[in-house]
Amino acid sequence: SLDPNTNPFDLHFATKLPKREVSDSASAKFLVKDEKANTLQDELNRANSENKKLTEMLARVSESYCALHKYLEEFQSRKSPENESFQNEHLTRKRKQDLDEFVSSPIGLGCRTTESISSDKATVSIAYYPADKSDLSLTVKDGYQWRKYGQKITKDNPSPRAYFRCSFSPSCSVKKKVQRSAEDPSFLVATYEGTHNHAGSNAGGSRTVKLDLVQGGLGQVEGKKERGTVREVLMQQMASSLTSDPNFTAALAAAISGRLVEQSRT
Amino acid sequence: STTSALVDELKRVNAENKKLTEMLTLMCDNYNVLKNQLM
């Protein structure tokens, strides 16, 4: 729309040129974009600096935690350990799990390895021992010698829970917890953590039903040494045929874990 | 594209910071539990 007769030397020539609205707004956009990029870059630098500080702090706290944990373990192994309750009382399962996940995470500077965690988990098993209700000793004859190192009352069960270490400790790190069953007080429930690295004394004097938690099924039925009557043999045969039935095994495992109780309530 | 790349990077670093903060909180909690055990 510029008039071809317009004098370019006219002082007002510039005003007669068509307005460059498009290019002006593009330039403004560039400026705004540039400002935004600068702001983002600043924010990114700040976040990166915070990230670095957090990582350093985490490394320091992890080191302190590991040192303290090691110290506590030594303390526990030397002295009789009311501190055992640390694992059971003060740290909830969820938090323990979080912590395990953390120490084995690539960021975490953990003091335990993933292998040790998984191997710990892989060797947890539960055994049930028939016991006289009047017997308050919480000792079970499972073929191994144990040293009791603690006892406590739990919220879910009126009977106390006793803690034992293998008598070969510290060379054998197996531990067990024994408590009278809340569902059936005529049984003692022993939870074993770890596997013995030595032979037992084979002093089993009572019948046990052992559940391997990893397999989730019935492990083995151990009998009395002096089994010999026809009735005993028949009972053993019945037990072994039942345990080979996967439906029975599943039902038993469900009953023990309390699922059947829950189902009957709903 | 630079801006969107910056935004993406910022999101990633912020998410990592959040995770680090959570871990630090958890670690401090557990450290204090251990410390209380020894006191």
PDB file of C-alpha atoms in Angstrom:
ATOM      1  CA  SER A   1       0.000   0.000   0.000  1.00  0.00           C
ATOM      2  CA  LEU A   2       3.059   2.264  -0.231  1.00  0.00           C
ATOM      3  CA  ASP A   3       2.609   5.040  -2.665  1.00  0.00           C
ATOM      4  CA  PRO A   4       5.293   4.731  -5.389  1.00  0.00           C
ATOM      5  CA  ASN A   5       5.423   8.490  -5.575  1.00  0.00           C
ATOM      6  CA  THR A   6       6.427   8.926  -2.032  1.00  0.00           C
ATOM      7  CA  ASN A   7       9.685  10.733  -1.587  1.00  0.00           C
ATOM      8  CA  PRO A   8      12.117   8.570   0.290  1.00  0.00           C
ATOM      9  CA  PHE A   9      13.900  11.648   1.568  1.00  0.00           C
ATOM     10  CA  ASP A  10      10.753  12.874   3.145  1.00  0.00           C
ATOM     11  CA  LEU A  11      11.259  13.297   6.878  1.00  0.00           C
ATOM     12  CA  HIS A  12       8.013  11.485   7.511  1.00  0.00           C
ATOM     13  CA  PHE A  13       8.900   8.608   5.215  1.00  0.00           C
ATOM     14  CA  ALA A  14       9.202   6.192   8.040  1.00  0.00           C
ATOM     15  CA  THR A  15       5.708   6.892   9.247  1.00  0.00           C
ATOM     16  CA  LYS A  16       4.385   6.203   5.809  1.00  0.00           C
ATOM     17  CA  LEU A  17       5.854   2.708   5.734  1.00  0.00           C
ATOM     18  CA  PRO A  18       3.434  -0.097   6.539  1.00  0.00           C
ATOM     19  CA  LYS A  19       3.577  -1.052  10.166  1.00  0.00           C
ATOM     20  CA  ARG A  20       5.622  -4.216  10.821  1.00  0.00           C
ATOM     21  CA  GLU A  21       3.250  -5.611  13.391  1.00  0.00           C
ATOM     22  CA  VAL A  22       4.033  -9.238  12.624  1.00  0.00           C
ATOM     23  CA  SER A  23       7.768  -8.990  12.996  1.00  0.00           C
ATOM     24  CA  ASP A  24       7.427  -6.837  16.109  1.00  0.00           C
ATOM     25  CA  SER A  25       5.247  -9.400  17.844  1.00  0.00           C
ATOM     26  CA  ALA A  26       7.607 -12.229  16.804  1.00  0.00           C
ATOM     27  CA  SER A  27      10.497 -10.363  18.320  1.00  0.00           C
ATOM     28  CA  ALA A  28       8.525  -9.818  21.506  1.00  0.00           C
ATOM     29  CA  LYS A  29       7.770 -13.500  21.571  1.00  0.00           C
ATOM     30  CA  PHE A  30      11.447 -14.296  21.201  1.00  0.00           C
ATOM     31  CA  LEU A  31      12.200 -11.978  24.087  1.00  0.00           C
ATOM     32  CA  VAL A  32       9.553 -13.571  26.269  1.00  0.00           C
ATOM     33  CA  LYS A  33      10.773 -17.018  25.292  1.00  0.00           C
ATOM     34  CA  ASP A  34      14.306 -16.050  26.067  1.00  0.00           C
ATOM     35  CA  GLU A  35      13.280 -14.720  29.464  1.00  0.00           C
ATOM     36  CA  LYS A  36      11.365 -17.894  30.172  1.00  0.00           C
ATOM     37  CA  ALA A  37      14.360 -20.018  29.180  1.00  0.00           C
ATOM     38  CA  ASN A  38      16.572 -17.959  31.483  1.00  0.00           C
ATOM     39  CA  THR A  39      14.124 -18.383  34.350  1.00  0.00           C
ATOM     40  CA  LEU A  40      13.962 -22.103  33.696  1.00  0.00           C
ATOM     41  CA  GLN A  41      17.725 -22.347  33.549  1.00  0.00           C
ATOM     42  CA  ASP A  42      18.004 -20.506  36.877  1.00  0.00           C
ATOM     43  CA  GLU A  43      15.425 -22.784  38.412  1.00  0.00           C
ATOM     44  CA  LEU A  44      17.226 -25.825  37.037  1.00  0.00           C
ATOM     45  CA  ASN A  45      20.519 -24.644  38.490  1.00  0.00           C
ATOM     46  CA  ARG A  46      18.835 -24.151  41.853  1.00  0.00           C
ATOM     47  CA  ALA A  47      17.234 -27.612  41.727  1.00  0.00           C
ATOM     48  CA  ASN A  48      20.549 -29.204  40.722  1.00  0.00           C
ATOM     49  CA  SER A  49      22.307 -27.485  43.577  1.00  0.00           C
ATOM     50  CA  GLU A  50      19.602 -28.685  45.993  1.00  0.00           C
ATOM     51  CA  ASN A  51      19.944 -32.174  44.543  1.00  0.00           C
ATOM     52  CA  LYS A  52      23.673 -32.141  45.178  1.00  0.00           C
ATOM     53  CA  LYS A  53      23.197 -30.976  48.776  1.00  0.00           C
ATOM     54  CA  LEU A  54      20.537 -33.620  49.426  1.00  0.00           C
ATOM     55  CA  THR A  55      22.763 -36.357  48.008  1.00  0.00           C
ATOM     56  CA  GLU A  56      25.638 -35.255  50.239  1.00  0.00           C
ATOM     57  CA  MET A  57      23.383 -35.122  53.297  1.00  0.00           C
ATOM     58  CA  LEU A  58      21.979 -38.543  52.492  1.00  0.00           C
ATOM     59  CA  ALA A  59      25.478 -39.961  52.166  1.00  0.00           C
ATOM     60  CA  ARG A  60      26.426 -38.525  55.553  1.00  0.00           C
ATOM     61  CA  VAL A  61      23.273 -39.788  57.276  1.00  0.00           C
ATOM     62  CA  SER A  62      23.728 -43.197  55.644  1.00  0.00           C
ATOM     63  CA  GLU A  63      27.276 -43.432  56.921  1.00  0.00           C
ATOM     64  CA  SER A  64      26.163 -42.452  60.413  1.00  0.00           C
ATOM     65  CA  TYR A  65      23.267 -44.885  60.292  1.00  0.00           C
ATOM     66  CA  CYS A  66      25.503 -47.750  59.201  1.00  0.00           C
ATOM     67  CA  ALA A  67      28.068 -46.964  61.869  1.00  0.00           C
ATOM     68  CA  LEU A  68      25.368 -46.821  64.526  1.00  0.00           C
ATOM     69  CA  HIS A  69      23.717 -49.987  63.242  1.00  0.00           C
ATOM     70  CA  LYS A  70      27.018 -51.835  63.367  1.00  0.00           C
ATOM     71  CA  TYR A  71      27.650 -50.572  66.859  1.00  0.00           C
ATOM     72  CA  LEU A  72      24.176 -51.650  67.981  1.00  0.00           C
ATOM     73  CA  GLU A  73      24.679 -55.134  66.519  1.00  0.00           C
ATOM     74  CA  GLU A  74      27.939 -55.506  68.393  1.00  0.00           C
ATOM     75  CA  PHE A  75      26.254 -54.187  71.505  1.00  0.00           C
ATOM     76  CA  GLN A  76      23.433 -56.709  71.100  1.00  0.00           C
ATOM     77  CA  SER A  77      25.750 -59.643  70.593  1.00  0.00           C
ATOM     78  CA  ARG A  78      27.770 -58.706  73.682  1.00  0.00           C
ATOM     79  CA  LYS A  79      25.008 -57.779  76.065  1.00  0.00           C
ATOM     80  CA  SER A  80      21.668 -59.448  76.555  1.00  0.00           C
ATOM     81  CA  PRO A  81      19.491 -57.583  74.247  1.00  0.00           C
ATOM     82  CA  GLU A  82      16.400 -55.837  75.181  1.00  0.00           C
ATOM     83  CA  ASN A  83      17.525 -54.019  72.037  1.00  0.00           C
ATOM     84  CA  GLU A  84      16.209 -56.867  69.944  1.00  0.00           C
ATOM     85  CA  SER A  85      12.914 -55.057  70.194  1.00  0.00           C
ATOM     86  CA  PHE A  86      14.440 -52.484  67.878  1.00  0.00           C
ATOM     87  CA  GLN A  87      13.598 -54.656  64.909  1.00  0.00           C
ATOM     88  CA  ASN A  88      10.166 -55.621  66.157  1.00  0.00           C
ATOM     89  CA  GLU A  89       8.883 -52.800  68.251  1.00  0.00           C
ATOM     90  CA  HIS A  90      10.126 -49.502  66.953  1.00  0.00           C
ATOM     91  CA  LEU A  91      10.393 -50.099  63.259  1.00  0.00           C
ATOM     92  CA  THR A  92       7.196 -51.117  61.604  1.00  0.00           C
ATOM     93  CA  ARG A  93       7.335 -53.676  58.842  1.00  0.00           C
ATOM     94  CA  LYS A  94       6.579 -51.038  56.245  1.00  0.00           C
ATOM     95  CA  ARG A  95       9.402 -48.841  57.380  1.00  0.00           C
ATOM     96  CA  LYS A  96      11.771 -51.784  57.557  1.00  0.00           C
ATOM     97  CA  GLN A  97      10.799 -52.661  54.031  1.00  0.00           C
ATOM     98  CA  ASP A  98      11.301 -49.087  52.909  1.00  0.00           C
ATOM     99  CA  LEU A  99      14.671 -49.062  54.550  1.00  0.00           C
ATOM    100  CA  ASP A 100      15.678 -52.342  52.958  1.00  0.00           C
ATOM    101  CA  GLU A 101      14.618 -51.044  49.603  1.00  0.00           C
ATOM    102  CA  PHE A 102      16.537 -47.891  50.241  1.00  0.00           C
ATOM    103  CA  VAL A 103      19.773 -49.495  51.322  1.00  0.00           C
ATOM    104  CA  SER A 104      19.708 -51.712  48.288  1.00  0.00           C
ATOM    105  CA  SER A 105      18.817 -48.886  45.923  1.00  0.00           C
ATOM    106  CA  PRO A 106      21.458 -47.463  43.621  1.00  0.00           C
ATOM    107  CA  ILE A 107      21.300 -44.109  45.425  1.00  0.00           C
ATOM    108  CA  GLY A 108      21.384 -45.528  48.913  1.00  0.00           C
ATOM    109  CA  LEU A 109      24.798 -46.140  50.416  1.00  0.00           C
ATOM    110  CA  GLY A 110      23.598 -49.145  52.315  1.00  0.00           C
ATOM    111  CA  CYS A 111      25.380 -51.296  54.825  1.00  0.00           C
ATOM    112  CA  ARG A 112      23.561 -54.467  53.738  1.00  0.00           C
ATOM    113  CA  THR A 113      23.588 -56.141  50.381  1.00  0.00           C
ATOM    114  CA  THR A 114      20.551 -57.188  48.438  1.00  0.00           C
ATOM    115  CA  GLU A 115      21.781 -60.778  48.600  1.00  0.00           C
ATOM    116  CA  SER A 116      21.825 -60.769  52.373  1.00  0.00           C
ATOM    117  CA  ILE A 117      18.348 -59.294  52.487  1.00  0.00           C
ATOM    118  CA  SER A 118      16.950 -61.846  50.090  1.00  0.00           C
ATOM    119  CA  SER A 119      18.777 -64.664  51.814  1.00  0.00           C
ATOM    120  CA  ASP A 120      17.347 -63.537  55.146  1.00  0.00           C
ATOM    121  CA  LYS A 121      13.870 -63.546  53.666  1.00  0.00           C
ATOM    122  CA  ALA A 122      14.429 -66.881  51.965  1.00  0.00           C
ATOM    123  CA  THR A 123      14.946 -68.808  55.169  1.00  0.00           C
ATOM    124  CA  VAL A 124      12.011 -67.828  57.355  1.00  0.00           C
ATOM    125  CA  SER A 125       9.908 -70.767  58.456  1.00  0.00           C
ATOM    126  CA  ILE A 126       7.286 -71.504  61.084  1.00  0.00           C
ATOM    127  CA  ALA A 127       6.861 -74.665  63.106  1.00  0.00           C
ATOM    128  CA  TYR A 128       4.009 -75.664  65.409  1.00  0.00           C
ATOM    129  CA  TYR A 129       4.677 -77.700  68.530  1.00  0.00           C
ATOM    130  CA  PRO A 130       1.972 -79.239  70.714  1.00  0.00           C
ATOM    131  CA  ALA A 131       2.498 -78.012  74.275  1.00  0.00           C
ATOM    132  CA  ASP A 132       0.757 -78.307  77.605  1.00  0.00           C
ATOM    133  CA  LYS A 133      -1.137 -75.131  78.451  1.00  0.00           C
ATOM    134  CA  SER A 134       0.369 -75.151  81.924  1.00  0.00           C
ATOM    135  CA  ASP A 135       3.899 -75.134  80.507  1.00  0.00           C
ATOM    136  CA  LEU A 136       5.037 -71.502  80.577  1.00  0.00           C
ATOM    137  CA  SER A 137       8.652 -72.135  79.623  1.00  0.00           C
ATOM    138  CA  LEU A 138       8.206 -71.482  75.871  1.00  0.00           C
ATOM    139  CA  THR A 139      10.866 -74.062  75.085  1.00  0.00           C
ATOM    140  CA  VAL A 140      10.407 -76.440  72.176  1.00  0.00           C
ATOM    141  CA  LYS A 141      12.425 -79.524  71.332  1.00  0.00           C
ATOM    142  CA  ASP A 142      13.507 -78.981  67.752  1.00  0.00           C
ATOM    143  CA  GLY A 143      16.866 -80.728  67.827  1.00  0.00           C
ATOM    144  CA  TYR A 144      19.012 -77.660  68.407  1.00  0.00           C
ATOM    145  CA  GLN A 145      20.408 -75.915  71.450  1.00  0.00           C
ATOM    146  CA  TRP A 146      19.275 -72.335  71.985  1.00  0.00           C
ATOM    147  CA  ARG A 147      20.121 -69.391  74.178  1.00  0.00           C
ATOM    148  CA  LYS A 148      17.213 -67.239  75.258  1.00  0.00           C
ATOM    149  CA  TYR A 149      18.003 -63.560  74.999  1.00  0.00           C
ATOM    150  CA  GLY A 150      14.732 -61.756  75.408  1.00  0.00           C
ATOM    151  CA  GLN A 151      11.028 -61.892  75.973  1.00  0.00           C
ATOM    152  CA  LYS A 152       8.233 -59.458  75.405  1.00  0.00           C
ATOM    153  CA  ILE A 153       4.487 -59.082  75.357  1.00  0.00           C
ATOM    154  CA  THR A 154       2.914 -58.425  71.989  1.00  0.00           C
ATOM    155  CA  LYS A 155      -0.317 -56.575  71.378  1.00  0.00           C
ATOM    156  CA  ASP A 156      -1.900 -59.321  69.306  1.00  0.00           C
ATOM    157  CA  ASN A 157      -1.334 -62.146  71.776  1.00  0.00           C
ATOM    158  CA  PRO A 158      -1.667 -62.328  75.588  1.00  0.00           C
ATOM    159  CA  SER A 159       1.127 -64.906  75.806  1.00  0.00           C
ATOM    160  CA  PRO A 160       4.681 -63.569  75.896  1.00  0.00           C
ATOM    161  CA  ARG A 161       7.019 -64.082  72.954  1.00  0.00           C
ATOM    162  CA  ALA A 162      10.492 -65.458  73.703  1.00  0.00           C
ATOM    163  CA  TYR A 163      13.566 -64.807  71.558  1.00  0.00           C
ATOM    164  CA  PHE A 164      16.325 -67.351  71.107  1.00  0.00           C
ATOM    165  CA  ARG A 165      19.678 -67.469  69.378  1.00  0.00           C
ATOM    166  CA  CYS A 166      21.388 -70.668  68.266  1.00  0.00           C
ATOM    167  CA  SER A 167      23.900 -71.766  70.895  1.00  0.00           C
ATOM    168  CA  PHE A 168      26.549 -71.756  68.138  1.00  0.00           C
ATOM    169  CA  SER A 169      26.071 -68.006  67.717  1.00  0.00           C
ATOM    170  CA  PRO A 170      27.834 -65.952  66.387  1.00  0.00           C
ATOM    171  CA  SER A 171      29.165 -68.582  63.956  1.00  0.00           C
ATOM    172  CA  CYS A 172      25.562 -69.684  63.362  1.00  0.00           C
ATOM    173  CA  SER A 173      23.183 -66.762  63.033  1.00  0.00           C
ATOM    174  CA  VAL A 174      19.865 -68.599  63.249  1.00  0.00           C
ATOM    175  CA  LYS A 175      17.280 -67.018  65.514  1.00  0.00           C
ATOM    176  CA  LYS A 176      13.844 -68.080  66.547  1.00  0.00           C
ATOM    177  CA  LYS A 177      10.812 -66.562  68.219  1.00  0.00           C
ATOM    178  CA  VAL A 178       8.487 -68.751  70.233  1.00  0.00           C
ATOM    179  CA  GLN A 179       4.998 -67.816  71.310  1.00  0.00           C
ATOM    180  CA  ARG A 180       1.860 -69.694  72.259  1.00  0.00           C
ATOM    181  CA  SER A 181      -0.613 -69.674  69.390  1.00  0.00           C
ATOM    182  CA  ALA A 182      -3.333 -67.075  69.882  1.00  0.00           C
ATOM    183  CA  GLU A 183      -5.779 -69.194  67.856  1.00  0.00           C
ATOM    184  CA  ASP A 184      -5.015 -72.497  69.563  1.00  0.00           C
ATOM    185  CA  PRO A 185      -3.181 -72.193  72.909  1.00  0.00           C
ATOM    186  CA  SER A 186      -2.389 -75.922  72.862  1.00  0.00           C
ATOM    187  CA  PHE A 187       0.363 -75.162  70.300  1.00  0.00           C
ATOM    188  CA  LEU A 188       3.570 -73.213  70.502  1.00  0.00           C
ATOM    189  CA  VAL A 189       4.493 -71.354  67.330  1.00  0.00           C
ATOM    190  CA  ALA A 190       8.197 -71.065  66.543  1.00  0.00           C
ATOM    191  CA  THR A 191       9.372 -68.729  63.797  1.00  0.00           C
ATOM    192  CA  TYR A 192      12.871 -69.482  62.545  1.00  0.00           C
ATOM    193  CA  GLU A 193      15.078 -67.015  60.696  1.00  0.00           C
ATOM    194  CA  GLY A 194      18.060 -68.430  58.857  1.00  0.00           C
ATOM    195  CA  THR A 195      19.478 -71.909  58.324  1.00  0.00           C
ATOM    196  CA  HIS A 196      21.784 -73.738  60.692  1.00  0.00           C
ATOM    197  CA  ASN A 197      25.298 -74.249  59.362  1.00  0.00           C
ATOM    198  CA  HIS A 198      25.800 -77.292  61.589  1.00  0.00           C
ATOM    199  CA  ALA A 199      24.023 -80.482  62.521  1.00  0.00           C
ATOM    200  CA  GLY A 200      21.514 -80.525  65.342  1.00  0.00           C
ATOM    201  CA  SER A 201      21.534 -82.782  68.348  1.00  0.00           C
ATOM    202  CA  ASN A 202      18.439 -84.535  66.961  1.00  0.00           C
ATOM    203  CA  ALA A 203      16.767 -84.421  70.334  1.00  0.00           C
ATOM    204  CA  GLY A 204      13.295 -84.013  68.939  1.00  0.00           C
ATOM    205  CA  GLY A 205      10.900 -85.279  71.500  1.00  0.00           C
ATOM    206  CA  SER A 206       7.607 -83.983  70.229  1.00  0.00           C
ATOM    207  CA  ARG A 207       5.675 -83.972  67.030  1.00  0.00           C
ATOM    208  CA  THR A 208       5.929 -80.819  64.960  1.00  0.00           C
ATOM    209  CA  VAL A 209       4.320 -79.489  61.846  1.00  0.00           C
ATOM    210  CA  LYS A 210       6.729 -77.267  60.000  1.00  0.00           C
ATOM    211  CA  LEU A 211       5.653 -74.711  57.418  1.00  0.00           C
ATOM    212  CA  ASP A 212       8.170 -73.369  54.977  1.00  0.00           C
ATOM    213  CA  LEU A 213       7.017 -69.805  54.390  1.00  0.00           C
ATOM    214  CA  VAL A 214       9.020 -69.429  51.214  1.00  0.00           C
ATOM    215  CA  GLN A 215       7.451 -72.434  49.563  1.00  0.00           C
ATOM    216  CA  GLY A 216       4.119 -71.487  51.085  1.00  0.00           C
ATOM    217  CA  GLY A 217       3.300 -75.104  51.697  1.00  0.00           C
ATOM    218  CA  LEU A 218       3.626 -77.859  54.206  1.00  0.00           C
ATOM    219  CA  GLY A 219       7.213 -78.872  54.608  1.00  0.00           C
ATOM    220  CA  GLN A 220       7.602 -81.949  56.696  1.00  0.00           C
ATOM    221  CA  VAL A 221       6.031 -83.857  59.504  1.00  0.00           C
ATOM    222  CA  GLU A 222       8.543 -84.946  62.073  1.00  0.00           C
ATOM    223  CA  GLY A 223       7.602 -87.759  64.347  1.00  0.00           C
ATOM    224  CA  LYS A 224       8.541 -88.978  67.743  1.00  0.00           C
ATOM    225  CA  LYS A 225      11.617 -91.122  67.972  1.00  0.00           C
ATOM    226  CA  GLU A 226       9.735 -93.775  69.748  1.00  0.00           C
ATOM    227  CA  ARG A 227       6.889 -94.084  67.304  1.00  0.00           C
ATOM    228  CA  GLY A 228       6.004 -97.681  66.859  1.00  0.00           C
ATOM    229  CA  THR A 229       2.417 -98.374  67.571  1.00  0.00           C
ATOM    230  CA  VAL A 230       0.064 -99.205  64.729  1.00  0.00           C
ATOM    231  CA  ARG A 231      -1.956 -96.124  65.574  1.00  0.00           C
ATOM    232  CA  GLU A 232       1.080 -93.937  65.264  1.00  0.00           C
ATOM    233  CA  VAL A 233       1.994 -95.431  61.899  1.00  0.00           C
ATOM    234  CA  LEU A 234      -1.536 -94.963  60.609  1.00  0.00           C
ATOM    235  CA  MET A 235      -1.517 -91.365  61.740  1.00  0.00           C
ATOM    236  CA  GLN A 236       1.765 -90.769  59.972  1.00  0.00           C
ATOM    237  CA  GLN A 237       0.390 -92.292  56.782  1.00  0.00           C
ATOM    238  CA  MET A 238      -2.732 -90.140  56.998  1.00  0.00           C
ATOM    239  CA  ALA A 239      -0.670 -87.054  57.596  1.00  0.00           C
ATOM    240  CA  SER A 240       1.627 -87.748  54.672  1.00  0.00           C
ATOM    241  CA  SER A 241      -1.290 -88.427  52.299  1.00  0.00           C
ATOM    242  CA  LEU A 242      -2.965 -85.227  53.425  1.00  0.00           C
ATOM    243  CA  THR A 243       0.170 -83.169  52.990  1.00  0.00           C
ATOM    244  CA  SER A 244       0.632 -84.489  49.466  1.00  0.00           C
ATOM    245  CA  ASP A 245      -2.819 -83.119  48.654  1.00  0.00           C
ATOM    246  CA  PRO A 246      -2.276 -79.565  47.351  1.00  0.00           C
ATOM    247  CA  ASN A 247      -5.826 -78.536  48.316  1.00  0.00           C
ATOM    248  CA  PHE A 248      -5.284 -79.569  51.902  1.00  0.00           C
ATOM    249  CA  THR A 249      -1.931 -77.842  52.006  1.00  0.00           C
ATOM    250  CA  ALA A 250      -3.434 -74.648  50.631  1.00  0.00           C
ATOM    251  CA  ALA A 251      -6.348 -74.795  53.071  1.00  0.00           C
ATOM    252  CA  LEU A 252      -4.026 -75.372  55.985  1.00  0.00           C
ATOM    253  CA  ALA A 253      -1.757 -72.536  54.956  1.00  0.00           C
ATOM    254  CA  ALA A 254      -4.785 -70.268  54.570  1.00  0.00           C
ATOM    255  CA  ALA A 255      -6.138 -71.294  57.959  1.00  0.00           C
ATOM    256  CA  ILE A 256      -2.844 -70.636  59.641  1.00  0.00           C
ATOM    257  CA  SER A 257      -2.435 -67.273  58.035  1.00  0.00           C
ATOM    258  CA  GLY A 258      -5.880 -66.343  59.286  1.00  0.00           C
ATOM    259  CA  ARG A 259      -7.493 -66.019  55.909  1.00  0.00           C
ATOM    260  CA  LEU A 260     -10.249 -68.476  56.703  1.00  0.00           C
ATOM    261  CA  VAL A 261     -11.176 -66.514  59.804  1.00  0.00           C
ATOM    262  CA  GLU A 262     -11.417 -63.363  57.744  1.00  0.00           C
ATOM    263  CA  GLN A 263     -13.511 -65.101  55.115  1.00  0.00           C
ATOM    264  CA  SER A 264     -15.969 -66.440  57.649  1.00  0.00           C
ATOM    265  CA  ARG A 265     -16.414 -62.965  59.092  1.00  0.00           C
ATOM    266  CA  THR A 266     -17.301 -61.534  55.668  1.00  0.00           C
TER     267      THR A 266
ATOM    268  CA  SER B   1      12.462 -26.875  21.890  1.00  0.00           C
ATOM    269  CA  THR B   2      15.108 -25.539  24.315  1.00  0.00           C
ATOM    270  CA  THR B   3      12.373 -24.427  26.670  1.00  0.00           C
ATOM    271  CA  SER B   4      10.602 -27.745  26.591  1.00  0.00           C
ATOM    272  CA  ALA B   5      13.898 -29.553  27.134  1.00  0.00           C
ATOM    273  CA  LEU B   6      14.552 -27.333  30.141  1.00  0.00           C
ATOM    274  CA  VAL B   7      11.092 -27.997  31.492  1.00  0.00           C
ATOM    275  CA  ASP B   8      11.597 -31.748  31.134  1.00  0.00           C
ATOM    276  CA  GLU B   9      14.970 -31.624  32.847  1.00  0.00           C
ATOM    277  CA  LEU B  10      13.561 -29.487  35.637  1.00  0.00           C
ATOM    278  CA  LYS B  11      10.745 -31.958  36.177  1.00  0.00           C
ATOM    279  CA  ARG B  12      13.220 -34.828  36.333  1.00  0.00           C
ATOM    280  CA  VAL B  13      15.495 -33.072  38.828  1.00  0.00           C
ATOM    281  CA  ASN B  14      12.545 -31.998  40.982  1.00  0.00           C
ATOM    282  CA  ALA B  15      11.244 -35.576  41.065  1.00  0.00           C
ATOM    283  CA  GLU B  16      14.699 -36.807  42.065  1.00  0.00           C
ATOM    284  CA  ASN B  17      14.867 -34.154  44.775  1.00  0.00           C
ATOM    285  CA  LYS B  18      11.519 -35.271  46.129  1.00  0.00           C
ATOM    286  CA  LYS B  19      12.714 -38.868  46.270  1.00  0.00           C
ATOM    287  CA  LEU B  20      15.949 -37.817  47.940  1.00  0.00           C
ATOM    288  CA  THR B  21      14.029 -35.791  50.518  1.00  0.00           C
ATOM    289  CA  GLU B  22      11.816 -38.790  51.300  1.00  0.00           C
ATOM    290  CA  MET B  23      14.830 -41.040  51.669  1.00  0.00           C
ATOM    291  CA  LEU B  24      16.557 -38.548  53.874  1.00  0.00           C
ATOM    292  CA  THR B  25      13.494 -38.256  56.106  1.00  0.00           C
ATOM    293  CA  LEU B  26      13.245 -42.030  56.371  1.00  0.00           C
ATOM    294  CA  MET B  27      16.938 -42.365  57.065  1.00  0.00           C
ATOM    295  CA  CYS B  28      16.819 -39.673  59.756  1.00  0.00           C
ATOM    296  CA  ASP B  29      13.804 -41.329  61.405  1.00  0.00           C
ATOM    297  CA  ASN B  30      15.544 -44.678  61.520  1.00  0.00           C
ATOM    298  CA  TYR B  31      18.776 -43.133  62.658  1.00  0.00           C
ATOM    299  CA  ASN B  32      16.916 -41.506  65.565  1.00  0.00           C
ATOM    300  CA  VAL B  33      15.249 -44.811  66.446  1.00  0.00           C
ATOM    301  CA  LEU B  34      18.665 -46.461  66.627  1.00  0.00           C
ATOM    302  CA  LYS B  35      20.043 -43.586  68.635  1.00  0.00           C
ATOM    303  CA  ASN B  36      17.187 -43.792  71.114  1.00  0.00           C
ATOM    304  CA  GLN B  37      17.853 -47.498  71.489  1.00  0.00           C
ATOM    305  CA  LEU B  38      21.345 -46.787  72.651  1.00  0.00           C
ATOM    306  CA  MET B  39      20.309 -44.070  75.112  1.00  0.00           C
TER     307      MET B  39
END
